[in-house]
Amino acid sequence: MKVIVSLILVTALAWLTRWVSVDVLNLNTAPQIGAVMSVGLLMLGGWLSGKIFERIQLPGITGYLAFGILVGPFVLGIVSAEQILPSKDGSVAPLGFISDLAIALIALTAGGEIHLSWLKGRTKKVLAILAMHVLIVMACIATFVFLTHGAVHFLADINTLTIAVVALLAGVVMVASSPAVTIAMISDYKADGPLSQMTLVVTVFKDLVLIVLFATVMAVSKGLLDAEASLSGGFLIGVAFELLGSLAIGAVLGLLMALYVEKVGTHLTFFVVGSCLMIALLGEHEIHIPGLDHGFHLEPLLTALAAGMFMQNVWPEKSEPLFHSIEATSLPVYCLFFALEAARIDLRVLSSLWMFSLALVTARTCATWFSVYLGMKLAGLRDAWTQKLWLGMISQAGVSLALVGLIAEGFAETTWALPMKETLVGAIFISQVLGPIGFRYALLSSGEGRKPDRD
Amino acid sequence: MGVALVVVLALLASSKRFWRLRRTRVGAVLTTGGWLMLAVGLLLGPHGMALVKLDEWAVIDPLVLICLGWVGVMVGLGADRKLPSMIPAVVKKVVLWDVSASVLIIGAAALWAIAQNTSGAGAGGSGGAAGISGVDAVLPLAILLGVCSVSWSAEGRSLTSTGSDAEGRVIQVLRAGSGIGGMLALAVYVFALGGFVVQGDQLINSPLALSLELIVSMLMAVVLGWLGLFLMGLAGRGNGELLVVLLGLVTLVAGAAATMGDSPLFVSLLVGAVLVNGPQKEKGLTRLKRVILEGEQPVAKILMLAAGLLLDPRVCWQKAPLAWTLIAAILIARFVVKLIGARWILRRGMADTATNNTVLFGLMRQNPLAIAIACGYAISPLATYPAAPLTGGEVLMILMMVGLISELSPFIGRACSKPPNLKCDLNYGLQGGDA
């Protein structure tokens, strides 16, 4: 009861402050100033909601998400749209960098959790599961969209080639799952064992595959739909640079971070946040390569992942204090990141296209179960935990949303891009809420995780 | 990328190796006063090498705000209710004199200097019927400069190095006075400037705004302070949960205060005071203090670097008459106010040696909290409304100049003191001197 009262008090105070400053005093407060209050609200409120959800046997992450939706611009409006959504002129929202910072921290943690020694002898198994999962989910969703397009108003009157392209793009987006949720859940439930390790490895490597796959499908789609845009080799080279560049820079950063721990070794929590900020900001800069038409961005997720992997597998002892600090820093970042992601969800979109979104989620869930089942068979894995691996692949979050954004941007002139984006965002939102519930069940029932007991 | 560079530099400057700079007098002044970081910030900023671009301001402002919240809670945690009974009467009297005289005399001197160098509507005139204009419009700035002159630096290493009992007593007076003076300065700042709000492009003085700001801020401080005590208990043993509570409180309080146009430093100080004086003095509070003190150095360094980024040195030549008159007026008024304070301490017999006389020059030096208060002002609407006589960056520059010049006073005082302080100089020589 005290936790609920605390949550109400925190929310009420933030609401009162906003009401007095905006509606009563009509003050000129810059969005970035108001954003600081939103950070505190989302962090504390998300954490308290997580506590409440844990008491009713639901994952803490679902609590963070629920609180984000509640205080976001589409319900209570305490966190305003101008603080979290990019403006019409394309400028980044004041809280925009928090997502990149959080993704960098999550990826750093993920990198630190990947032990190459564990992968030895299991590479073929991981590849088998990964390949089956990616191919089957993509094929199933693409087929589903292609077959049902007649029932969807914005796809009903377009030609077959365009429908095929839309179906393929939707297939790629729906393959993605969320390393952030996986890491957060593993960390929250202190899970350790083959299920959590396999889920983590497959989820993380799937992101690597997806970036290449998405870039290829986007290039092919553009080439097919736009007569003027030929399939650009430069685009694919740019993607290759993005991948390899991110991994290389990540390795260098890992080296520098290990050096800092060894030579300086103080204020590691601040150092972790500073490093993630640096990785996030590195991703904002466009890098131009001579001879290529367009520049490329480093991928914060890959850069941080490489840094984490490098430290864990090259200097495990030197890096140990750093990973302890990352563990301490993780919870505030998770609370903030997931609440913020949920606050961005436009509930109006979900209410208008929810049926198609729900159908997509159902198709994706079935395809995920089937693909993982086949992958396990192919890999020759028959242990009890293998029955639950698919539950770790349901969550979707940041990467999927980023891909949807790129589709909407890349095909902005078409009639289908915007409604398709809204449908996919709706589907991602449903998966974002349902995914942690399924993964929590998998971790607890397999005996790998234990309920958070912070006392 | 510049922002990340700021954080990395702040971390390096918080390392033990950098801390060793404090062994010399000049090193102690530069590091403890934050001047070095301020200079580095200036170099990185738009008026230096421009490594931090203008599009990164959206990150700088929140960073400053969070640091102010952190510093505020840290200062507030020192405001134990037993504190007044532990402080000698002479310190209380000197501090009360210093606060009232600094705000009134130095504020008046600043007001005079601004009025001399701005004319008509330029003197803060906001045009429009509803807005205030003329001298009234520059009052917030004058009050700010008065408040920033309250108190002095608590750093004692550059003043003395002998560590005798007599010296120790004066240093303790300086330290205690510096802490209490800083808290009182913040309270004066809030009460004096709370009524000034910017609506549209007009500055108005509204009793309603003052009342609402005070009520909501007090309510927030008390509720969040008490809530903080409960949440610390809820956080259990995990460091992650304690960090959620601490960061959540700091950002919520600082952000809410700034949203209301209030001082983030003051409201978070109140939260710290409620936390330390609350009924449940349990392990959680000790752990919270430990975490907050661990962050003291990086947070202070980030704040000073950010202040350096915000600095606008162009005021020294583009608005030269105003800037230099203001600096001179503040320095002269400051000298008079602090001299009276020093005489008071001398009369109480707390300083009876030549060394102590030079230590008293420490009263002239600016409290580092002044830069923090000015940072809060610089990112507030009061500093950015179109008719403000000086922008936030310009105010920071003036305070930096005042601070730097006043840092010289102990060195000048020591050079001028008769007979020469051989014991002190010998120690100084052994430590390697200034160079």
JSON list of C-alpha atoms in Angstrom, two decimals, chain A residues 40 152 241 277 314 342 354 391:
[
{"chain": "A", "resi": 40, "resn": "GLY", "atom": "CA", "xyz": [13.16, 11.80, -12.36]},
{"chain": "A", "resi": 152, "resn": "VAL", "atom": "CA", "xyz": [-6.45, -3.86, -44.90]},
{"chain": "A", "resi": 241, "resn": "PHE", "atom": "CA", "xyz": [31.40, 0.02, -43.19]},
{"chain": "A", "resi": 277, "resn": "LEU", "atom": "CA", "xyz": [27.14, 8.79, -23.53]},
{"chain": "A", "resi": 314, "resn": "VAL", "atom": "CA", "xyz": [40.34, -10.24, -23.62]},
{"chain": "A", "resi": 342, "resn": "ALA", "atom": "CA", "xyz": [6.37, 3.30, -23.58]},
{"chain": "A", "resi": 354, "resn": "TRP", "atom": "CA", "xyz": [-5.25, -2.69, -33.40]},
{"chain": "A", "resi": 391, "resn": "LEU", "atom": "CA", "xyz": [9.38, -17.19, -25.14]}
]
